[in-house]
XYZ file of C-alpha atoms in Angstrom:
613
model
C -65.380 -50.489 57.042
C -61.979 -49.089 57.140
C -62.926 -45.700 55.242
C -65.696 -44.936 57.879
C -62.957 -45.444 61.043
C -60.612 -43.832 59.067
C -63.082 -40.467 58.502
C -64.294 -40.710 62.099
C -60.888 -40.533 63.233
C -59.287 -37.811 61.132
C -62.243 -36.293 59.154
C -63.396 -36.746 55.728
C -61.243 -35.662 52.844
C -60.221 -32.599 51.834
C -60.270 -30.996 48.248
C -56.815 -29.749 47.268
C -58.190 -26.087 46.398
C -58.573 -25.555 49.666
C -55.113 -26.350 50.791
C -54.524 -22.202 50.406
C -56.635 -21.939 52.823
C -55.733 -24.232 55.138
C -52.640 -22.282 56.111
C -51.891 -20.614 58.984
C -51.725 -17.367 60.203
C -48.808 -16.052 62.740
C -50.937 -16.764 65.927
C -51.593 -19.888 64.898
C -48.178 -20.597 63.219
C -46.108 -19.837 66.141
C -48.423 -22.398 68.074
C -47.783 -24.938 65.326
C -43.923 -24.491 64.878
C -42.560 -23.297 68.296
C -43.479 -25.706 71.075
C -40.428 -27.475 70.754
C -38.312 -23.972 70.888
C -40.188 -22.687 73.909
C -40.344 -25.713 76.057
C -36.778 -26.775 75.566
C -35.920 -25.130 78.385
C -37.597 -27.687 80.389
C -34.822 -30.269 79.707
C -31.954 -27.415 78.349
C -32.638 -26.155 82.483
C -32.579 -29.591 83.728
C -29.378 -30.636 82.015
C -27.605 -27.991 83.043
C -28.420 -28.014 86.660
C -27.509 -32.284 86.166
C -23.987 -31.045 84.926
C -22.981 -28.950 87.950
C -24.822 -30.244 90.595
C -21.792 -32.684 91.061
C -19.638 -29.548 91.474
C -21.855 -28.244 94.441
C -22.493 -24.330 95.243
C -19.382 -23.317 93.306
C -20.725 -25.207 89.898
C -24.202 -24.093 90.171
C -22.854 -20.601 90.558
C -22.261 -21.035 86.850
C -25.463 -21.587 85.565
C -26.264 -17.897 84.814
C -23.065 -17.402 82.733
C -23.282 -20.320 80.507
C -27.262 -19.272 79.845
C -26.007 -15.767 79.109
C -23.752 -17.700 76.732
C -26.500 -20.455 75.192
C -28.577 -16.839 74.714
C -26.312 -15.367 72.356
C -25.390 -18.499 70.689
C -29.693 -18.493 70.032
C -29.601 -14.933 69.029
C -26.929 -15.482 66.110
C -28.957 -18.819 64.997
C -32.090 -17.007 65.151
C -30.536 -14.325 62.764
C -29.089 -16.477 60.659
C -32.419 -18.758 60.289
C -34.180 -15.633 59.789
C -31.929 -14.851 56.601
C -32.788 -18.275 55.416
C -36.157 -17.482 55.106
C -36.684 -14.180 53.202
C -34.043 -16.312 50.551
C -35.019 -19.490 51.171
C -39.257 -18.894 51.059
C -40.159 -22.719 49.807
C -38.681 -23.679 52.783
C -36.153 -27.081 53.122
C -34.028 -24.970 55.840
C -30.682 -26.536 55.860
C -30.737 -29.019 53.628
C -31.866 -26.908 51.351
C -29.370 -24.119 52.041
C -26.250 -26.960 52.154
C -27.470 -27.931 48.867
C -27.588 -25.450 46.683
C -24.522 -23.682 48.404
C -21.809 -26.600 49.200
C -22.996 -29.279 47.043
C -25.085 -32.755 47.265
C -23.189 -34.128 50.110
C -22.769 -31.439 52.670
C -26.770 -30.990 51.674
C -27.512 -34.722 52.343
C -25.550 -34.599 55.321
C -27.913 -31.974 57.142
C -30.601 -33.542 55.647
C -29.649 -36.914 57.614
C -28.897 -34.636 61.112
C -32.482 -32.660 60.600
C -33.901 -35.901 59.965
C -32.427 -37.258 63.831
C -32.814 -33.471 65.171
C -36.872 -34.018 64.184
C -36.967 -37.735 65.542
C -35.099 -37.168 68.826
C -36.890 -33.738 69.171
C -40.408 -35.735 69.601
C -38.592 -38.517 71.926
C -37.262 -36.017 74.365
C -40.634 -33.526 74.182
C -42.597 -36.162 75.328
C -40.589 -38.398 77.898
C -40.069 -34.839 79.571
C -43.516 -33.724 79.490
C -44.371 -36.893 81.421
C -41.823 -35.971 83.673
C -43.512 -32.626 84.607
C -46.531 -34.209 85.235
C -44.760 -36.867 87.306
C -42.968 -34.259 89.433
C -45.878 -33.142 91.020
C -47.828 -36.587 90.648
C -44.725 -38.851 91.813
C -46.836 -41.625 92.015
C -46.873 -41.677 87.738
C -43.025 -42.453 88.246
C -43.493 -46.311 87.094
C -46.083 -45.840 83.916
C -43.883 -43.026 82.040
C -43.395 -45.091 79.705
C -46.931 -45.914 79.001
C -48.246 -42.003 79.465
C -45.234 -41.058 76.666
C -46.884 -43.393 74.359
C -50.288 -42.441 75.084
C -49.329 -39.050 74.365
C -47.998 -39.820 71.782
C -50.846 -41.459 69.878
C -52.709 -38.271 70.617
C -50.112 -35.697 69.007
C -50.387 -38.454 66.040
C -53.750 -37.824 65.350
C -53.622 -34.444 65.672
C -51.401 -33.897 63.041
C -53.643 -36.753 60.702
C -56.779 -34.208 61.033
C -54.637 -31.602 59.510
C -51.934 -28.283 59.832
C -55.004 -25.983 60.643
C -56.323 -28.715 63.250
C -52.977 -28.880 64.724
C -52.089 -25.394 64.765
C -55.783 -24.766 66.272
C -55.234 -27.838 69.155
C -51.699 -26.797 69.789
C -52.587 -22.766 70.671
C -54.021 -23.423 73.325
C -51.315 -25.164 75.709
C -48.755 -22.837 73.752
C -50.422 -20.006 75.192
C -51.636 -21.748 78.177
C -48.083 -22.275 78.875
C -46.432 -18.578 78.155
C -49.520 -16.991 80.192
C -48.485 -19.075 83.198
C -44.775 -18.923 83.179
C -44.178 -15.515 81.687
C -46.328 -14.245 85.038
C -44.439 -16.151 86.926
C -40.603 -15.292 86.245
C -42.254 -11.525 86.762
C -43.214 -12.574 89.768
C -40.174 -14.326 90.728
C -38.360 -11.290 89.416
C -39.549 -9.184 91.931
C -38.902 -11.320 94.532
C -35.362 -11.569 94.113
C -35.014 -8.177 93.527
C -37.346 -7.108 96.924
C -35.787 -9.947 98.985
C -32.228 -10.123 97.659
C -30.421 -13.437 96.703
C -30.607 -16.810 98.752
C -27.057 -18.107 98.916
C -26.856 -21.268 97.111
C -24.300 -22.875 99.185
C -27.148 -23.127 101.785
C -29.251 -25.545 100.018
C -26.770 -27.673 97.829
C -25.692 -30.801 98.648
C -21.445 -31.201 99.207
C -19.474 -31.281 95.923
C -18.267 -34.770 94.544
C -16.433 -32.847 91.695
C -14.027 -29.597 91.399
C -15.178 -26.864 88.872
C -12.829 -27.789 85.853
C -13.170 -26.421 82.386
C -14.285 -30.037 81.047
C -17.387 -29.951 83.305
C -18.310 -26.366 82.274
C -18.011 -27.280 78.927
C -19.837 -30.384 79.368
C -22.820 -28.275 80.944
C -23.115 -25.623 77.871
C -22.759 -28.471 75.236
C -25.952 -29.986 77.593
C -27.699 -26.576 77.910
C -27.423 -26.209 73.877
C -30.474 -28.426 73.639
C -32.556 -25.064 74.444
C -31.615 -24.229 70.552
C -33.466 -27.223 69.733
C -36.607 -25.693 67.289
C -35.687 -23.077 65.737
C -35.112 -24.988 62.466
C -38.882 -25.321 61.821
C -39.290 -22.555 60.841
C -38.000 -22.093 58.274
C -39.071 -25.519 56.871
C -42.235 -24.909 57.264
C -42.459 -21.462 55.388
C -44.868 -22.906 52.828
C -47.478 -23.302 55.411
C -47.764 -19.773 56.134
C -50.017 -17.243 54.998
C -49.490 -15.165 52.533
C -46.728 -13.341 51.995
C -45.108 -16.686 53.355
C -42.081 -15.561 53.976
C -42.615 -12.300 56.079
C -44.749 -14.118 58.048
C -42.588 -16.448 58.738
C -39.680 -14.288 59.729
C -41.586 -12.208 62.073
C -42.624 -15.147 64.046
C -39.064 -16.411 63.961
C -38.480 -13.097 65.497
C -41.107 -13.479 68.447
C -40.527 -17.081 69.227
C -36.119 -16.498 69.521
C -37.249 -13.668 71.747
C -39.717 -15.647 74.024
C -37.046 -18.370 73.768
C -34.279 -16.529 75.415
C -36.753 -14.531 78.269
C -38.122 -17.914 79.344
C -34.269 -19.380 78.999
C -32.285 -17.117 80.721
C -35.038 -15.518 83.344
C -35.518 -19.175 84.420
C -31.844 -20.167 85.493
C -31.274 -16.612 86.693
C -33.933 -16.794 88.900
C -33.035 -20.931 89.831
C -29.151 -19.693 90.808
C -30.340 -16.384 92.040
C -32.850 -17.906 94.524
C -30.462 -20.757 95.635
C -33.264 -23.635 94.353
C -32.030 -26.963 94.061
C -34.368 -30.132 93.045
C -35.177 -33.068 95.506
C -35.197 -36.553 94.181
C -37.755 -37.592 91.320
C -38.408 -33.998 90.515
C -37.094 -31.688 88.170
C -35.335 -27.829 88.332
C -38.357 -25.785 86.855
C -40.374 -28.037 89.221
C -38.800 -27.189 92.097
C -38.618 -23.461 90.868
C -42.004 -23.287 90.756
C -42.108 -24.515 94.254
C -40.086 -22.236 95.474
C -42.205 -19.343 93.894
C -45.860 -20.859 94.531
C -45.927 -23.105 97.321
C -47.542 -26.572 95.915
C -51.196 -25.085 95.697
C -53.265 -24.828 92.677
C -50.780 -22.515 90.896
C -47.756 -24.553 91.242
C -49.856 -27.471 89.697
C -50.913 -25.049 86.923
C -47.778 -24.750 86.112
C -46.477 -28.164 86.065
C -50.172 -28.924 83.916
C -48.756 -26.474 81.208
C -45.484 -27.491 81.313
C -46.409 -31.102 80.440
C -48.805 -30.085 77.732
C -46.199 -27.662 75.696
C -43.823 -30.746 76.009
C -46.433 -32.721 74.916
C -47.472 -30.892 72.185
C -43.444 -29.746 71.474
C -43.573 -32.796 69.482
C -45.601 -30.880 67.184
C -42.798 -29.107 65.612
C -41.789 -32.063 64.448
C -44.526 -33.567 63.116
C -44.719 -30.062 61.159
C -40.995 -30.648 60.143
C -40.190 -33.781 59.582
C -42.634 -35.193 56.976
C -42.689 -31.644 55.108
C -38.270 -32.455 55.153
C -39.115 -35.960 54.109
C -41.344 -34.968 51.452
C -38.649 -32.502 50.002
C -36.150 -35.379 49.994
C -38.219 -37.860 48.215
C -39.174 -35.297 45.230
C -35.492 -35.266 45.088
C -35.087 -38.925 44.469
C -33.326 -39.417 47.956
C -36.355 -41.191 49.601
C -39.318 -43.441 48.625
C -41.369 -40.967 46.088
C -44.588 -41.999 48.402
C -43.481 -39.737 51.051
C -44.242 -36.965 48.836
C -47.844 -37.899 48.386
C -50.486 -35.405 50.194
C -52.863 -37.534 52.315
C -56.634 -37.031 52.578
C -56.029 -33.996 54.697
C -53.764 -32.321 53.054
C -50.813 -33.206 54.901
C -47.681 -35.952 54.196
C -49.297 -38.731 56.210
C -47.149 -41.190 55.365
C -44.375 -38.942 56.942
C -46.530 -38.708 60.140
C -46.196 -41.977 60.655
C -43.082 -42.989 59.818
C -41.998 -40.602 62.523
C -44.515 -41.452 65.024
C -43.010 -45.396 64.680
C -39.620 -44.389 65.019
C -40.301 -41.797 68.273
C -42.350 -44.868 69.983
C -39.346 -47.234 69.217
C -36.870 -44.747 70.258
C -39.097 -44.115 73.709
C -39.381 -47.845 74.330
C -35.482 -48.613 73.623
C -34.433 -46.026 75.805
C -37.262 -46.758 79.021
C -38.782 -42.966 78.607
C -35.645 -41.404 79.977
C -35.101 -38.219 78.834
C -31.636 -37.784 80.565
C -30.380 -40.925 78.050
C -31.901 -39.531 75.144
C -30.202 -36.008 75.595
C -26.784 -37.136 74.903
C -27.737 -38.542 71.135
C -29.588 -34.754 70.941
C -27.153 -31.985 70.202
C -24.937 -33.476 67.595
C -27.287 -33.755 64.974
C -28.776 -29.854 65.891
C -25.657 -28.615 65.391
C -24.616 -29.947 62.577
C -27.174 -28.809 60.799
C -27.148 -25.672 62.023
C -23.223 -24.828 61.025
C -24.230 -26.512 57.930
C -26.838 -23.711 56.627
C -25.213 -20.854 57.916
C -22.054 -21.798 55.736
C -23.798 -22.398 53.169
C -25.948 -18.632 53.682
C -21.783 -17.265 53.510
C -21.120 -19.197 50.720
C -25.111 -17.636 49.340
C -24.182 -14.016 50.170
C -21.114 -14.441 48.698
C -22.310 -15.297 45.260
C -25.218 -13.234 45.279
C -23.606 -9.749 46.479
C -27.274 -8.002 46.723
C -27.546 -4.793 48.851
C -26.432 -5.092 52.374
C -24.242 -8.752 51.583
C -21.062 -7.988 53.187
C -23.057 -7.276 56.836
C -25.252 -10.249 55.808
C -22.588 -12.862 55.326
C -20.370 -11.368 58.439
C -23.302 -12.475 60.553
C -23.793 -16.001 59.000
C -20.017 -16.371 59.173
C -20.188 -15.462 63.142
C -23.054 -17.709 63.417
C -21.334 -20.544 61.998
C -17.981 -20.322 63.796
C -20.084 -20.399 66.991
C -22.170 -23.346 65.821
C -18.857 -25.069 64.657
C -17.016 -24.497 67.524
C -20.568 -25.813 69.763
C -20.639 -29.096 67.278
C -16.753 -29.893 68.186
C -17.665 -29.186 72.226
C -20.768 -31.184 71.824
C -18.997 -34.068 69.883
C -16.327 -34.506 72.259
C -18.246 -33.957 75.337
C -20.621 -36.120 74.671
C -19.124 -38.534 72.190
C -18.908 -41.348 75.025
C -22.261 -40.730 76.203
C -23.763 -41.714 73.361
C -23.020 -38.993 70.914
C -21.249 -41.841 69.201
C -24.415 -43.496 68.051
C -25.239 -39.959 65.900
C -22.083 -39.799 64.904
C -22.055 -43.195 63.131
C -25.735 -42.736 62.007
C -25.678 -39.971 60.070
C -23.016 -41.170 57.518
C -25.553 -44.298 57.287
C -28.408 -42.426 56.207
C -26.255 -40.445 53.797
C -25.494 -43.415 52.520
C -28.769 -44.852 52.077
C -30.193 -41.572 50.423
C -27.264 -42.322 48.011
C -28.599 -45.816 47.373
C -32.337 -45.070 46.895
C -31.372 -42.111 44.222
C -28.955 -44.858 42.489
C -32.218 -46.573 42.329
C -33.946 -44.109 40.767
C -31.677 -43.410 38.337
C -31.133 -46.612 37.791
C -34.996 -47.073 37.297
C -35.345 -43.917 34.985
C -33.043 -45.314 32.608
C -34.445 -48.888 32.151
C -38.013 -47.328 31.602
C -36.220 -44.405 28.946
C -37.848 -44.216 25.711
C -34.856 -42.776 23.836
C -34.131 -46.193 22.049
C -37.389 -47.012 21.582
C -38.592 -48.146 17.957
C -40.827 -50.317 16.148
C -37.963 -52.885 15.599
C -37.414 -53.130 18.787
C -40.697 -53.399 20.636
C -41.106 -56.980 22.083
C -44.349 -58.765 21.182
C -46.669 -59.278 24.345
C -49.474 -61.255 23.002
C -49.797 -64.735 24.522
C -49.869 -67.964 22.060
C -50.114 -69.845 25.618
C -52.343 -69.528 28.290
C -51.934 -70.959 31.946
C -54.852 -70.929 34.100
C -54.205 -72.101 38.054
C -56.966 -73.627 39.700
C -57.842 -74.167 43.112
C -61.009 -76.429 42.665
C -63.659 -76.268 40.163
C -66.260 -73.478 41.379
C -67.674 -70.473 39.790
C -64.995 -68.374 40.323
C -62.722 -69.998 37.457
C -65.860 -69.420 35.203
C -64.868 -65.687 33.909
C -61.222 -66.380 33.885
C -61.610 -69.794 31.471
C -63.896 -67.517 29.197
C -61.080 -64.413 29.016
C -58.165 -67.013 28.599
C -59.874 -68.604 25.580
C -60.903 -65.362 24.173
C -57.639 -64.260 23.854
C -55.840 -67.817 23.107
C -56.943 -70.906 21.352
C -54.398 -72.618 23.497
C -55.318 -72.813 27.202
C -54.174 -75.125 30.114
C -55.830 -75.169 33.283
C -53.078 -76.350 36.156
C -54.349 -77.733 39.256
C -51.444 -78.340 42.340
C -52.759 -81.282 44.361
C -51.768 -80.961 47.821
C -53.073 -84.268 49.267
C -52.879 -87.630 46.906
C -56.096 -88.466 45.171
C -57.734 -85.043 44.948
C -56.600 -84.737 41.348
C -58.701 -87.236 39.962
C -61.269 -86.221 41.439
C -60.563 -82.416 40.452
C -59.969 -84.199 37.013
C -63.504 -85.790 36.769
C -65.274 -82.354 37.985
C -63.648 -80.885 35.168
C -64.590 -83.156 32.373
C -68.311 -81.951 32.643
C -67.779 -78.380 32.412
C -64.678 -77.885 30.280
C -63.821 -81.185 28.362
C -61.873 -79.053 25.769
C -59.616 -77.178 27.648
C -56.238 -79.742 29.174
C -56.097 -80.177 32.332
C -52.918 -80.909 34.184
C -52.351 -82.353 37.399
C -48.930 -81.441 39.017
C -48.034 -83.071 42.684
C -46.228 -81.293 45.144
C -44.914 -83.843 47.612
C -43.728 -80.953 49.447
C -47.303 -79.334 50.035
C -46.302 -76.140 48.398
C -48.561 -74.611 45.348
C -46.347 -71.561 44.320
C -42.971 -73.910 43.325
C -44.361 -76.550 41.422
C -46.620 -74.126 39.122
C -43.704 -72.260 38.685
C -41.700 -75.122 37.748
C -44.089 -76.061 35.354
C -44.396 -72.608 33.627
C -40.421 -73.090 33.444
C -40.806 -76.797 31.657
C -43.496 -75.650 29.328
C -41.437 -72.611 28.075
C -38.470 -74.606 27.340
C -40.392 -77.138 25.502
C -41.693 -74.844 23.005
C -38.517 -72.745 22.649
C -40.053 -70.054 20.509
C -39.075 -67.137 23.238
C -42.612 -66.345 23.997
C -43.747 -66.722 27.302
C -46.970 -68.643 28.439
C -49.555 -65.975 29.864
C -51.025 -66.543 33.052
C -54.796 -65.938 34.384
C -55.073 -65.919 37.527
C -59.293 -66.387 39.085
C -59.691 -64.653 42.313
C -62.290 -64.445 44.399
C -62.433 -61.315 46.667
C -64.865 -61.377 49.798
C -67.971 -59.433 50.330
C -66.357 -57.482 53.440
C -63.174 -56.489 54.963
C -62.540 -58.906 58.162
C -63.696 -61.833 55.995
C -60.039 -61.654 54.310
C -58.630 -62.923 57.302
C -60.062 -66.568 56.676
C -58.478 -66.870 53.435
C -55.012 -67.872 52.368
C -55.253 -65.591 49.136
C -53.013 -68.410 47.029
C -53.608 -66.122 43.970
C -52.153 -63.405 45.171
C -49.222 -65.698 46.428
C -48.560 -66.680 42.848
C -48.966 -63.039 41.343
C -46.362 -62.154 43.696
C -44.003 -64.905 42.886
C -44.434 -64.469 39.172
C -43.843 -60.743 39.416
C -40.628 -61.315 41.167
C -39.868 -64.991 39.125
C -36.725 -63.492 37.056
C -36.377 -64.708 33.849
C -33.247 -66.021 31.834
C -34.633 -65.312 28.492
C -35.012 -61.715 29.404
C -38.574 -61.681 28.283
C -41.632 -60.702 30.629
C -44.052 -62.851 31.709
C -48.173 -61.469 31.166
C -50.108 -62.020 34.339
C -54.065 -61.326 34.370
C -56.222 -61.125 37.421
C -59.747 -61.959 36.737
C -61.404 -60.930 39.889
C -64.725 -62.744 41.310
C -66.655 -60.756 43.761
C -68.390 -62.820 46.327
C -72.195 -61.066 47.489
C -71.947 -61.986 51.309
């Protein structure tokens, strides 16, 4: 029953042969990786206008010059991400980079902030996607949290079906969205240009704040969200085309340059035509107002606005699990993470990810403005990470062109450095403080699950293997629980005694009075094989079987454990599980966790019995 949901949902399963060809090509890729790059500026915009509204005319005057700033802060990430790729071509991005350049820790470390970056990156795509929509609908103002989830779910199972579903699905509000703002900023271009600039001081409420230095700073570390993205990239180099890597790097290329047109044309044309917000609407709302009137093309707008956010999400659902993946082949996170799912993507990373974003959207009430604060930190971090690690890369290397190669990585990450400390003490009260605590945690926990897997890897070692030292496994005792006497016990009596000539059947009676009658059942059928009748005054099956496996062990005192078959009886379909209290399993459980003084393991057989109906 499950299996034919599960293919109606996301499609039958996929050969791995064909995972070559499930790859994408650049129109497709840039679609799949740069949603969360191009619609940043959605919330990056917003942010920024937020910051020095409370300053009035003379803060808003300001916007321009700390975009001009953001832009060439993108430009030097963009070049530095796009050296990470033509050396870098498996992909792993920073973490990658960190690693192999500055050691396990500094790797780990942007690891954990890539790992946030990715998580808060679908939060704040999709709380402010349902803001668009509920600019122009304001009447969706009370069920944003709802339409965040719903949307959600739907950017979920996109990315179950598959990378060449996705990347197919996600083209078309990608493009949807470029064709109807590129047009637009043209158009608002020459309106500014043919009408001149509206003063701002005309339109903006009185100022509550002066212009200091903190504030300014406080609205670029804000505005750096608009870098959010351009990380995926290069993680997601393996899912190219071939030749991967040049691929990848040209549509690095054309997604920093859309990035910083749609950036910088949009606040220069908010500041330049004097538009300021109303209440319960955002700044690239009310710019499209200004430019469209609130006809069909306005609503366009607003309609592809919310879908890219939507669908921004989508870069990372195509980073995150492919990260995740990396980290568990390198013993940092449960090895199932690594596993390819039906459709040839990590759906187990899918998941986990969708969880967390729903928690973190619930938590925080599907505001976008208090998830941005918890946003940059991580970004950052990562970023300054990898580009000192491509210095410390260039250095070693020395290949043609090094010296020009590591002077840009070095500018790129004193500007992300110096961004990190503005962004960490700007918005360290904020909430900033959360990320900054978290990240040590998960470094720490990828620390404990390797430990774990070292720790593993050396118990299960053959190097001290030998004849002398294997321990004997056969059984000289047999325990069989029962729950009744029915034809389910039938097969399991028969394998016990075929592999024992001494076998006890062990019946745990609940209520007084059933044993004997349990007792007298099993005279007729099995009148050679003991019986014992253990009460549990307690009601509990699990305990006194245990106990009794304990007793009978000591009374021998050979150091040979008694063997235990288990009978099970499986139902006939799916739902009929649920009216069962699967005891069996209970006691496999507790045996395989039951540790053991005598250091010797414990031999548990399940002898299944398959009910017809």
């Amino acid at each position: 029953m499950w299996d034919r949901v599960k293919r109606v949902i996301i499609g039958p399963p996929l050969p791995t042969q064909l995972f070559a060809h499930k790859r994408l090509n650049k129109i497709r890729a840039l679609a799949a990786f740069s949603p969360d790059a191009l619609s940043s500026i959605a919330y990056a915009n917003q942010e920024i206008y937020l910051g020095l509204l409370v300053a009035g005319s003379a803060g808003l005057s300001q916007s321009l010059p700390i975009a001009s700033a953001i832009t060439v802060l993108l430009a030097a990430v963009a070049i530095s991400y796009y050296q990470t790729i033509q050396s870098y071509p498996s992909g792993g991005g920073s973490y990658a980079v960190a690693r192999e350049n500055l050691g396990l820790i500094p790797g780990l470390l942007a690891a954990a902030a890539l790992l946030i970056d990715y998580l808060l990156t679908a939060a704040v795509s999709l709380t402010a996607g349902v803001a668009a929509l509920a600019s122009a609908f304001p009447e969706l103002w009370p069920y944003h949290v709802s339409l965040s989830l719903f949307v959600l779910f739907v950017v979920s199972l996109l990315n179950l079906r598959g990378i060449h579903e996705t990347g197919t699905a996600m083209a078309v509000p990608v493009y949807l969205f470029l064709f109807a703002y590129l047009p637009m900023l043209a158009y608002g271009l020459a309106i500014l240009l043919t009408e001149g600039p509206t003063p701002i001081a005309a339109t903006v409420p009185v100022a509550v704040e002066p212009v200091t230095f903190f504030l300014l700073l406080h609205a670029f570390s804000t505005g750096c969200t608009a870098l959010t993205g351009i990380e995926a990239i290069s993680n997601g180099v393996p899912y190219f085309k071939s030749p991967e890597a040049r691929n990848a790097g040209r549509t690095m290329i054309v997604m920093a340059f859309l990035m910083g047109v749609l950036f910088l044309g949009s606040i220069g044309l908010t500041q330049g035509l004097g538009v300021v917000a109303g209440p319960q609407e955002t700044i690239l709302s009310a710019l499209a107002r200004r430019l469209l009137g609130s006809g069909p093309a306005y609503l366009i707008v607003q309609a592809t606005t919310m879908l890219i956010l939507a669908v921004a999400a989508n870069t990372s659902f195509a980073g995150f699990p492919r990260l995740t993946a990396i980290l568990a082949s390198d013993g940092f996170l449960p090895h199932q993470l690594t596993s390819v799912g039906d459709r040839l993507v990590f759906a187990k990373g899918i998941l986990l990810l969708a969880a967390a974003t729903g928690v973190l959207i619930l938590g925080f009430g599907g505001d976008t403005h208090e998830l941005i604060p918890l946003f940059a930190v991580g970004v950052f971090l990562a970023y300054t990470l990898s580009q000192v690690g491509m210095v410390v890369h260039w250095w070693r290397e020395r290949g043609r062109g090094w010296k020009l190669k590591m002077t840009v990585n070095a500018i790129g990450a004193m500007a992300t450095g110096i961004t990190l400390i503005v962004v960490c003490v700007n918005k360290f009260v904020d909430g900033a403080w959360i990320i900054i605590l978290l990240i040590p945690l998960l470094l720490v926990g990828f620390l404990k699950v390797h430990t774990h897997y070292g720790e593993v890897a050396k118990q299960l070692s053959l190097h001290k293997f030998s004849e002398s030292t294997r321990r004997p496994l056969s059984p000289q005792r047999v325990v069989v629980p029962i729950a009744g006497v029915n034809q389910a016990i039938v097969d399991a009596i028969a394998f016990a005694r075929s592999i024992s000539k001494d076998v006890t059947a062990v019946y745990v009676e609940l209520e007084a009075g059933t044993g004997e009658r349990i007792r007298d059942e099993w005279q007729r059928y099995w009148p050679d094989v003991p019986l014992v009748i253990l009460p549990s005054p307690y009601r509990s099956i699990v305990g006194p079987f245990l106990d009794f496996l304990d007793e009978i062990d000591r009374r021998h005192n050979d150091g040979q454990l008694a063997a235990v078959v288990l009978p099970e009886w499986v139902p006939a379909r799916w739902w009929q599980n649920l009216l069962h209290n699967h005891t069996a399993r209970l006691i496999r459980d507790a045996l395989l966790y039951h540790r053991r003084h005598l250091g010797y393991q414990r031999v548990v057989i399940d002898v299944p019995y398959h009910l017809e109906r």
